Coordinates of C-alpha atoms and ligand atoms in Angstrom, one line a residue:
M1 CA 54.3 10.1 21.9
A2 CA 54.4 13.1 19.7
F3 CA 51.4 15.4 20.0
S4 CA 50.2 15.0 16.4
M5 CA 50.5 11.2 16.8
R6 CA 48.4 11.2 19.9
F7 CA 45.8 13.6 18.3
T8 CA 45.6 11.1 15.3
I9 CA 44.8 8.1 17.7
L10 CA 42.2 10.1 19.6
V11 CA 40.5 11.1 16.3
L12 CA 40.6 7.7 15.0
T13 CA 39.2 6.3 18.3
I14 CA 36.3 8.8 18.4
C15 CA 35.5 8.2 14.7
S16 CA 35.4 4.2 15.4
L17 CA 33.4 4.8 18.3
S18 CA 30.9 6.9 16.6
E19 CA 30.5 4.3 13.8
Q20 CA 29.9 1.6 16.4
T21 CA 27.5 3.6 18.6
P22 CA 23.8 3.7 17.1
K23 CA 22.9 7.3 16.4
K24 CA 20.2 8.3 18.7
H25 CA 17.8 10.6 17.1
N26 CA 16.1 13.7 18.7
G27 CA 13.0 13.7 16.7
H28 CA 14.4 15.8 13.8
F29 CA 13.5 14.7 10.2
P30 CA 16.4 14.0 8.1
K31 CA 17.2 16.6 5.5
H32 CA 15.4 14.8 2.6
F33 CA 12.4 13.1 4.6
L34 CA 9.1 14.2 3.0
L35 CA 5.6 14.0 4.4
G36 CA 2.5 13.3 2.2
A37 CA -1.2 12.3 2.2
G38 CA -3.0 9.9 -0.2
T39 CA -6.3 9.2 -1.8
S40 CA -7.4 6.6 -4.5
A41 CA -9.9 7.3 -7.4
Y42 CA -12.7 5.0 -6.4
Q43 CA -12.6 5.9 -2.7
V44 CA -13.0 9.6 -3.4
E45 CA -13.9 10.7 -6.9
G46 CA -17.8 9.7 -7.4
A47 CA -19.0 10.6 -10.8
W48 CA -19.2 6.9 -11.4
N49 CA -21.0 7.3 -14.7
L50 CA -20.5 10.9 -15.6
D51 CA -18.7 12.5 -18.5
G52 CA -18.0 9.3 -20.4
K53 CA -16.5 7.2 -17.5
G54 CA -17.1 3.4 -17.9
P55 CA -18.1 1.2 -14.8
S56 CA -15.4 -0.6 -12.9
I57 CA -15.6 -3.9 -11.2
W58 CA -15.9 -1.9 -8.0
D59 CA -19.1 0.0 -9.3
E60 CA -20.6 -3.5 -10.2
F61 CA -19.5 -5.2 -6.8
A62 CA -21.0 -2.5 -4.7
H63 CA -24.1 -2.2 -6.7
K64 CA -25.0 -6.0 -6.9
H65 CA -23.6 -6.8 -3.4
P66 CA -24.7 -4.1 -1.1
E67 CA -24.7 -6.9 1.6
R68 CA -20.9 -7.4 1.2
I69 CA -20.2 -3.7 2.2
I70 CA -20.8 -3.2 6.0
D71 CA -23.3 -0.2 5.6
H72 CA -24.5 -1.4 2.2
S73 CA -23.1 1.8 0.6
N74 CA -21.4 2.4 -2.6
A75 CA -18.9 5.1 -4.0
D76 CA -21.3 6.4 -6.7
V77 CA -21.0 9.9 -5.4
T78 CA -18.6 9.2 -2.2
I79 CA -17.0 12.7 -1.3
D80 CA -17.3 14.0 -4.8
T81 CA -13.8 14.8 -5.3
Y82 CA -14.4 14.7 -9.2
H83 CA -16.2 18.2 -8.6
R84 CA -14.4 19.3 -5.6
Y85 CA -10.9 18.4 -6.4
K86 CA -9.7 22.1 -6.3
E87 CA -10.9 22.4 -2.7
D88 CA -9.5 19.0 -1.8
I89 CA -6.0 19.8 -3.2
A90 CA -6.0 23.2 -1.5
L91 CA -6.8 21.4 1.8
A92 CA -4.0 19.0 1.1
S93 CA -1.7 21.8 0.6
S94 CA -2.7 23.5 3.9
L95 CA -1.3 20.5 5.7
G96 CA 2.1 21.6 4.6
I97 CA 2.9 18.4 2.8
K98 CA 5.0 17.8 -0.2
L99 CA 3.7 14.5 -1.7
F100 CA 0.1 14.2 -2.8
R101 CA -0.7 10.5 -3.7
F102 CA -3.8 9.8 -5.9
S103 CA -4.8 7.1 -8.5
F104 CA -6.0 7.2 -12.2
S105 CA -9.3 5.4 -12.7
W106 CA -8.6 3.2 -15.6
P107 CA -12.4 3.3 -16.8
R108 CA -12.5 7.1 -16.6
I109 CA -9.6 7.1 -19.3
F110 CA -10.5 4.0 -21.3
P111 CA -14.2 3.5 -20.5
N112 CA -14.2 -0.1 -21.7
G113 CA -10.6 -1.0 -20.7
Y114 CA -9.3 -1.1 -24.2
N115 CA -7.0 1.6 -25.6
T116 CA -9.2 1.8 -28.8
T117 CA -11.6 4.3 -27.0
I118 CA -10.3 7.3 -24.9
N119 CA -12.4 9.5 -22.9
P120 CA -11.3 13.1 -23.5
H121 CA -13.3 14.3 -20.3
G122 CA -11.2 11.8 -18.2
V123 CA -8.0 13.0 -19.5
K124 CA -8.8 16.7 -19.1
F125 CA -9.9 16.0 -15.4
Y126 CA -6.6 14.4 -14.5
K127 CA -4.7 17.1 -16.4
N128 CA -6.4 19.7 -14.2
F129 CA -6.0 17.7 -11.2
I130 CA -2.2 17.4 -11.6
R131 CA -2.1 21.1 -12.5
E132 CA -3.7 21.9 -9.3
I133 CA -1.1 19.8 -7.3
L134 CA 1.7 21.4 -9.0
K135 CA 0.2 24.9 -8.4
Y136 CA 0.8 24.4 -4.7
D137 CA 4.3 23.0 -5.2
M138 CA 3.5 19.5 -4.2
I139 CA 4.7 16.4 -6.0
P140 CA 2.0 14.1 -7.8
V141 CA 2.5 10.6 -6.8
G142 CA 0.4 8.8 -9.3
T143 CA -0.9 5.3 -8.9
I144 CA -1.6 3.5 -12.2
Y145 CA -3.9 0.8 -10.8
H146 CA -5.8 1.1 -7.4
W147 CA -8.2 -1.7 -7.8
D148 CA -10.8 -0.3 -10.2
L149 CA -10.5 -2.7 -13.1
P150 CA -12.8 -1.9 -16.2
L151 CA -16.0 -3.9 -16.0
Q152 CA -16.1 -4.5 -19.7
L153 CA -12.6 -6.1 -19.5
Y154 CA -13.8 -8.3 -16.7
N155 CA -17.0 -9.3 -18.6
D156 CA -14.7 -10.2 -21.4
G157 CA -13.0 -12.6 -19.2
I158 CA -10.0 -10.5 -18.6
D159 CA -9.1 -10.1 -15.0
W160 CA -6.3 -10.9 -12.5
N161 CA -6.9 -14.6 -13.5
H162 CA -6.5 -14.3 -17.0
P163 CA -3.0 -13.9 -18.7
G164 CA -4.4 -11.1 -21.2
I165 CA -4.4 -8.6 -18.4
V166 CA -0.7 -8.1 -18.7
N167 CA -0.9 -6.7 -22.2
H168 CA -4.0 -4.5 -21.3
I169 CA -2.6 -2.9 -18.2
V170 CA 0.6 -2.1 -20.0
D171 CA -1.4 -0.4 -22.9
Y172 CA -3.2 1.6 -20.2
A173 CA -0.1 2.4 -18.3
R174 CA 1.7 3.4 -21.4
Y175 CA -1.1 6.0 -22.3
V176 CA -1.2 7.3 -18.7
I177 CA 2.5 7.9 -18.4
K178 CA 2.9 9.6 -21.9
T179 CA -0.2 11.8 -21.2
F180 CA 0.9 12.7 -17.7
P181 CA 4.4 13.3 -17.7
E182 CA 4.1 15.8 -14.7
V183 CA 3.9 12.8 -12.4
G184 CA 6.8 12.9 -10.0
I185 CA 6.6 9.4 -8.7
W186 CA 4.7 6.3 -10.1
V187 CA 3.3 3.6 -8.1
S188 CA 2.7 0.8 -10.8
I189 CA 0.1 -1.3 -8.6
N190 CA -1.3 -0.8 -5.3
E191 CA -1.1 -3.7 -2.8
P192 CA -1.1 -6.8 -5.0
H193 CA -1.3 -9.0 -1.9
T194 CA -4.4 -7.4 -0.5
L195 CA -6.0 -7.3 -4.0
C196 CA -5.1 -11.0 -4.7
H197 CA -6.0 -12.3 -1.2
L198 CA -9.1 -10.3 -0.5
G199 CA -10.4 -10.3 -4.2
Y200 CA -9.5 -14.0 -5.1
S201 CA -9.3 -16.1 -1.9
I202 CA -11.5 -14.5 0.6
G203 CA -13.8 -12.5 -1.7
V204 CA -14.6 -9.5 0.4
L205 CA -13.1 -7.1 -2.3
A206 CA -14.2 -7.1 -5.9
P207 CA -14.4 -9.2 -7.9
G208 CA -15.4 -11.2 -4.8
I209 CA -14.1 -14.6 -5.7
K210 CA -13.9 -17.4 -2.9
G211 CA -11.1 -19.1 -4.2
D212 CA -10.1 -22.8 -3.9
G213 CA -6.3 -22.6 -3.4
K214 CA -5.5 -21.6 -7.1
Q215 CA -6.9 -18.3 -8.0
E216 CA -4.8 -16.1 -5.5
Y217 CA -1.5 -17.6 -6.9
M218 CA -2.6 -16.9 -10.4
C219 CA -3.5 -13.3 -9.4
A220 CA -0.1 -12.9 -7.6
Y221 CA 1.7 -14.3 -10.7
L222 CA -0.2 -11.9 -13.1
T223 CA 0.2 -8.9 -10.8
L224 CA 3.9 -9.5 -10.7
K225 CA 4.3 -10.0 -14.5
S226 CA 2.3 -6.7 -14.9
I227 CA 4.6 -4.9 -12.4
G228 CA 7.6 -6.2 -14.3
A229 CA 6.0 -5.5 -17.8
I230 CA 4.8 -1.8 -16.8
Y231 CA 8.4 -1.1 -15.5
R232 CA 10.3 -2.4 -18.5
M233 CA 8.0 -0.7 -21.1
Y234 CA 8.5 2.4 -18.9
K235 CA 12.3 2.4 -18.8
K236 CA 12.5 1.4 -22.5
E237 CA 9.9 3.8 -23.9
F238 CA 10.4 6.7 -21.7
P239 CA 14.1 6.9 -21.2
H240 CA 14.1 10.7 -20.7
Y241 CA 11.5 10.6 -17.8
K242 CA 13.1 11.1 -14.4
A243 CA 10.4 9.9 -12.1
K244 CA 11.0 6.9 -10.1
M245 CA 8.5 3.9 -10.4
A246 CA 7.6 1.1 -7.8
P247 CA 4.5 -0.9 -6.9
A248 CA 3.0 -0.1 -3.5
L249 CA 3.6 -3.5 -1.5
D250 CA 1.6 -4.1 1.7
C251 CA 3.6 -5.6 4.6
Q252 CA 2.5 -6.1 8.1
W253 CA 4.6 -7.2 11.0
I254 CA 4.0 -10.7 12.2
E255 CA 5.4 -11.8 15.6
P256 CA 5.5 -15.5 16.8
K257 CA 2.6 -15.9 19.3
S258 CA 4.9 -17.8 21.7
N259 CA 8.7 -18.6 21.6
S260 CA 8.2 -22.2 20.6
K261 CA 10.0 -23.2 17.5
E262 CA 6.6 -24.0 15.8
D263 CA 5.4 -20.6 16.3
E264 CA 8.7 -19.0 15.3
E265 CA 8.3 -20.9 12.1
A266 CA 4.8 -20.0 11.6
A267 CA 5.6 -16.4 11.9
N268 CA 8.2 -16.6 9.3
R269 CA 6.0 -18.6 7.1
Q270 CA 3.3 -16.0 7.2
R271 CA 5.8 -13.2 6.5
E272 CA 6.9 -15.1 3.3
F273 CA 3.5 -16.0 2.2
K274 CA 2.2 -12.3 2.6
C275 CA 5.0 -10.0 2.0
G276 CA 7.9 -12.3 0.5
M277 CA 5.5 -13.6 -2.2
Y278 CA 5.9 -10.2 -3.7
Y279 CA 9.1 -8.7 -2.5
H280 CA 11.0 -11.8 -3.2
P281 CA 10.4 -12.0 -7.0
I282 CA 10.7 -8.1 -7.3
F283 CA 14.2 -7.7 -5.2
I284 CA 15.6 -11.2 -5.4
G285 CA 13.8 -13.2 -8.2
D286 CA 11.5 -16.0 -8.3
W287 CA 8.9 -17.1 -5.5
P288 CA 10.5 -17.5 -1.8
P289 CA 11.7 -21.1 -1.5
I290 CA 9.4 -21.8 1.3
V291 CA 6.3 -20.7 -0.5
K292 CA 7.1 -23.0 -3.4
E293 CA 8.0 -26.1 -1.0
R294 CA 5.0 -25.7 1.0
I295 CA 2.4 -25.4 -1.8
E296 CA 4.0 -28.3 -3.8
S297 CA 4.3 -30.6 -0.8
R298 CA 0.5 -30.1 0.1
R299 CA -0.2 -30.7 -3.5
L300 CA 1.6 -33.9 -3.7
K301 CA -0.1 -35.0 -0.3
A302 CA -3.5 -34.5 -1.6
H303 CA -2.5 -36.3 -5.0
I304 CA -3.6 -33.3 -7.2
K305 CA -2.2 -33.4 -10.6
E306 CA -1.9 -29.8 -11.7
P307 CA 0.6 -27.4 -9.9
R308 CA -1.3 -24.7 -8.0
L309 CA 1.5 -22.2 -8.0
P310 CA 2.4 -21.0 -11.6
K311 CA 6.0 -21.3 -12.5
F312 CA 7.9 -18.3 -13.6
T313 CA 10.1 -18.8 -16.7
P314 CA 13.6 -17.8 -16.6
E315 CA 12.9 -14.7 -18.7
E316 CA 10.0 -13.8 -16.4
I317 CA 12.2 -14.0 -13.3
E318 CA 14.6 -11.7 -15.1
Y319 CA 12.2 -9.0 -16.1
I320 CA 10.3 -8.9 -12.8
K321 CA 13.6 -8.7 -10.7
G322 CA 14.5 -5.3 -10.2
S323 CA 11.2 -3.9 -11.6
A324 CA 11.2 -1.0 -8.8
D325 CA 13.3 2.1 -8.3
F326 CA 12.5 2.0 -4.5
I327 CA 10.3 0.0 -2.1
G328 CA 6.8 1.4 -1.7
L329 CA 5.7 0.0 1.7
N330 CA 1.9 0.2 2.9
H331 CA 1.8 -0.7 6.6
Y332 CA -1.2 -1.1 8.6
Y333 CA -0.8 -3.6 11.6
T334 CA 1.1 -6.2 13.7
A335 CA -0.4 -9.6 14.4
L336 CA 0.7 -12.6 16.4
A337 CA 1.0 -15.9 14.6
E338 CA 0.6 -19.4 15.9
D339 CA 1.1 -22.6 14.0
L340 CA -1.9 -24.3 12.7
K341 CA -1.4 -27.7 13.6
E342 CA -4.4 -29.5 11.9
S343 CA -4.6 -28.0 8.5
D344 CA -6.5 -30.8 6.4
P345 CA -4.2 -31.5 3.5
N346 CA -7.2 -32.2 1.3
V347 CA -8.6 -28.8 1.5
M348 CA -6.7 -26.6 -0.8
S349 CA -6.7 -23.0 0.1
Y350 CA -4.1 -20.4 0.7
G351 CA -4.9 -20.3 4.4
N352 CA -4.1 -23.9 4.8
D353 CA -0.9 -23.4 2.8
V354 CA 0.2 -20.6 5.1
G355 CA -1.0 -22.9 8.2
T356 CA -1.0 -20.2 10.8
V357 CA -3.7 -18.7 13.2
N358 CA -3.5 -14.8 13.7
S359 CA -4.6 -13.0 16.8
F360 CA -3.9 -9.7 18.5
K361 CA -2.6 -9.1 22.0
P362 CA -5.8 -8.3 24.3
S363 CA -4.1 -5.1 25.3
W364 CA -3.7 -3.8 21.7
I365 CA -6.2 -1.3 20.2
V366 CA -7.7 -2.9 17.1
E367 CA -9.4 -0.6 14.6
N368 CA -11.0 -0.9 11.3
N369 CA -13.7 -3.4 12.1
G370 CA -11.3 -5.6 14.0
L371 CA -8.6 -5.7 11.3
F372 CA -5.8 -3.2 12.2
S373 CA -3.8 -3.3 15.5
I374 CA -1.9 -0.1 16.8
V375 CA 1.7 -1.4 17.6
P376 CA 4.1 1.5 16.8
D377 CA 7.4 -0.5 17.0
G378 CA 5.9 -3.0 14.4
V379 CA 6.7 -0.5 11.7
R380 CA 10.4 -0.3 12.9
K381 CA 10.5 -4.2 12.9
V382 CA 9.0 -4.5 9.5
L383 CA 11.5 -2.0 8.0
N384 CA 14.5 -4.0 9.5
W385 CA 13.1 -7.2 8.3
I386 CA 12.7 -5.7 4.8
K387 CA 16.3 -4.3 4.8
K388 CA 17.9 -7.6 6.1
N389 CA 15.9 -9.7 3.6
Y390 CA 15.8 -7.7 0.5
G391 CA 18.7 -5.3 0.8
D392 CA 19.4 -1.7 1.4
H393 CA 17.0 -0.1 -0.9
E394 CA 15.2 3.4 -0.4
I395 CA 11.9 2.9 1.2
L396 CA 8.9 5.4 0.8
I397 CA 6.1 4.7 3.1
T398 CA 3.2 4.9 0.6
E399 CA 0.4 4.3 3.1
L400 CA 0.3 4.5 7.0
G401 CA -2.7 5.4 9.0
V402 CA -5.4 4.9 11.7
T403 CA -9.2 4.9 11.5
E404 CA -11.7 6.1 14.1
D405 CA -15.5 6.0 14.2
G406 CA -16.0 9.7 12.9
S407 CA -18.0 10.8 15.9
S408 CA -15.6 13.7 16.9
L409 CA -13.1 16.1 15.4
N410 CA -10.9 15.6 18.5
D411 CA -9.0 12.7 16.9
N412 CA -6.2 12.4 19.6
I413 CA -5.8 8.8 18.7
R414 CA -4.5 9.9 15.1
I415 CA -2.1 12.4 16.7
D416 CA -0.7 9.8 19.1
F417 CA -0.6 7.2 16.2
F418 CA 1.5 9.4 13.9
T419 CA 3.7 10.7 16.7
D420 CA 4.6 7.1 17.7
Y421 CA 4.8 5.7 14.3
I422 CA 6.9 8.3 12.7
C423 CA 9.3 8.3 16.1
N424 CA 9.8 4.6 15.3
I425 CA 10.4 5.4 11.7
L426 CA 13.1 7.8 12.8
S427 CA 14.7 5.2 15.2
A428 CA 14.8 3.0 11.9
V429 CA 16.4 5.8 10.0
Y430 CA 19.1 6.9 12.5
E431 CA 19.6 4.0 14.7
D432 CA 19.2 1.0 12.3
E433 CA 20.3 3.0 8.9
V434 CA 17.1 2.0 7.1
N435 CA 16.8 4.5 4.2
V436 CA 13.3 5.8 4.7
T437 CA 12.8 8.8 2.6
G438 CA 9.2 9.7 3.5
V439 CA 5.7 8.9 4.8
I440 CA 2.4 9.3 2.8
A441 CA -0.3 9.4 5.5
W442 CA -3.4 7.6 4.7
S443 CA -5.7 9.3 4.1
L444 CA -6.1 12.9 3.2
M445 CA -10.0 12.7 4.0
D446 CA -12.4 10.3 5.1
S447 CA -13.9 8.4 2.2
F448 CA -15.2 5.1 0.9
E449 CA -13.3 2.4 2.8
W450 CA -14.1 -0.7 0.5
S451 CA -15.9 -3.3 2.5
N452 CA -16.1 -1.1 5.4
G453 CA -18.1 1.4 3.4
Y454 CA -18.3 4.8 5.4
K455 CA -17.7 3.4 8.8
S456 CA -14.0 3.7 9.0
H457 CA -12.7 7.2 9.0
F458 CA -9.0 7.6 8.1
G459 CA -8.8 11.2 7.1
F460 CA -7.3 14.4 8.3
Y461 CA -10.7 15.9 7.3
N462 CA -14.1 14.7 8.6
I463 CA -17.1 14.4 6.0
N464 CA -20.5 13.2 7.2
I465 CA -21.4 11.3 4.0
T466 CA -25.1 11.9 4.6
D467 CA -24.5 15.7 4.4
P468 CA -25.6 16.9 1.0
N469 CA -23.0 19.6 0.9
K470 CA -20.2 17.1 2.0
T471 CA -18.5 19.8 4.0
R472 CA -14.7 19.0 4.8
K473 CA -14.1 19.6 8.5
P474 CA -10.6 19.6 9.7
K475 CA -9.8 17.4 12.6
K476 CA -7.4 18.3 15.3
S477 CA -4.8 16.0 13.7
A478 CA -4.9 18.3 10.4
K479 CA -3.2 21.1 12.7
F480 CA -0.9 18.5 14.2
F481 CA 0.3 17.5 10.6
R482 CA 0.7 21.0 9.4
D483 CA 2.7 21.9 12.6
L484 CA 4.8 18.8 12.0
S485 CA 5.4 19.5 8.2
Q486 CA 6.7 23.0 9.3
T487 CA 8.8 22.0 12.4
R488 CA 10.0 18.7 11.1
K489 CA 10.4 17.6 14.4
L490 CA 8.6 15.3 17.1
T491 CA 9.1 14.8 20.8
C492 CA 9.7 11.1 20.8
D493 CA 10.4 10.6 24.7
K494 CA 7.8 7.8 24.7
P495 CA 7.6 6.2 21.3
N496 CA 5.7 3.2 22.6
R497 CA 3.3 4.8 24.8
D498 CA 1.0 2.3 26.7
W499 CA -1.9 2.3 24.2
P500 CA -5.0 1.6 26.2
G501 CA -6.7 -1.7 26.1
P502 CA -9.3 -2.5 23.3
F503 CA -12.5 -0.4 23.2
Ligands
BGC601 C1 -5.6 0.4 0.7 C2 -6.4 1.7 0.9 C3 -7.4 1.6 2.0 C4 -6.7 1.4 3.3 C5 -7.3 1.2 4.6 C6 -5.2 -0.2 1.9 O1 -5.2 -1.5 1.8 O2 -4.7 0.5 -0.2 O3 -7.1 2.0 -0.3 O4 -8.2 2.6 2.2 O5 -6.0 0.0 3.0 O6 -8.3 0.3 4.5

């Protein structure tokens, strides 16, 4: 065989081998992989009634129902970012991060929710806020809606169970997009699943509705319609804008509790009801078939007349489909699902529709008041599941984080958490070829944690909420994250270290 022929065969063999062999990574970040940190308006701003801001449903919920917040607190002042934003943005920049995620407060801009009254002080605040982010060469990642619906709208009957919400949120989004063209990445709506499940079924988040198997689905329908309508308005009215837009969709990893067929199906069902309910309409079109079948068959069994899951019109299916330029993923835990054998067909609830019972392995650490488990390879599994089911899209992890009790600045748990989770994300990128382009750590600072009040500490900076000076104290993980941003490299020799048993 002539030398050149042999050489060609050799090169071809090496190339095809390297295509087949998964690329092991050595902890280095891909070239375009970005790190960030995030906050949201109600959790950090405070100044709840200052400078013309109107109240939101969260102000009302926390004031009227302190018993529904673990420490009976509220976010009237919280960590006072409204007055300290310069300091907070400087601290974010000192982490060396590129992405700064924050949210606009709808009632700070339109105090009563309607676009007929604009609050100039609110507009000025966000202008200054964004200018400050840009000063440090960070990219502003602006969330349009992170749960703080204007109270006046709610009192007028317009909320996530009233179809009128869609036009109002589009009016608000249009104003924000037009007024703040400096935003580099738009997040349209934060976590519609959590918003609808905890706000309209379980009632632990505002507006606190304990649903009877209808409200959560109406909320899902209207948040999806809003995601679609905001996106279509954006593309049509702002064709010269370059910033990408997507919702931040929460998706946790669900494993079957056993290898029985029933538990496998239960795990799949839960993924479809939690993640698929939002991913499917946006990336494929319409509700996931299993969700439709299950809700309808339970309705028929109970002889209920009215359908409980709103039906999308063909036009709605079309405009919701594709209403994201990337996948924004918020990921917090892994759970085990077991088939719920005895769900009463006459009790209409989302829980009975899903028909599963969740648990955690006893050896997992479970944080955030028993809600979030630490299972680093869960993130790799969920990334692969998303790619397999919804296609090879760019994924930006818009929230990922862990909490502790705030008693020490030596938050080794957060260092181990980010090391192991990001190592797993790198495995998904290099070995499984999932297109993850960045991770926004949640959260920049300890702040108001919704129903967990000030008991859950997610930040790189500790703040003792009773300290009148609200001093920001860097935790050990702040230095770790700064080093990581600079070196862009991790040691991933034990990406699933044996996390100790529960506390
Ligand atoms: C929310 C954040 C919250 C985090 C931790 C997410 O569901 O988007 O606002 O702080 O969970 O509880």
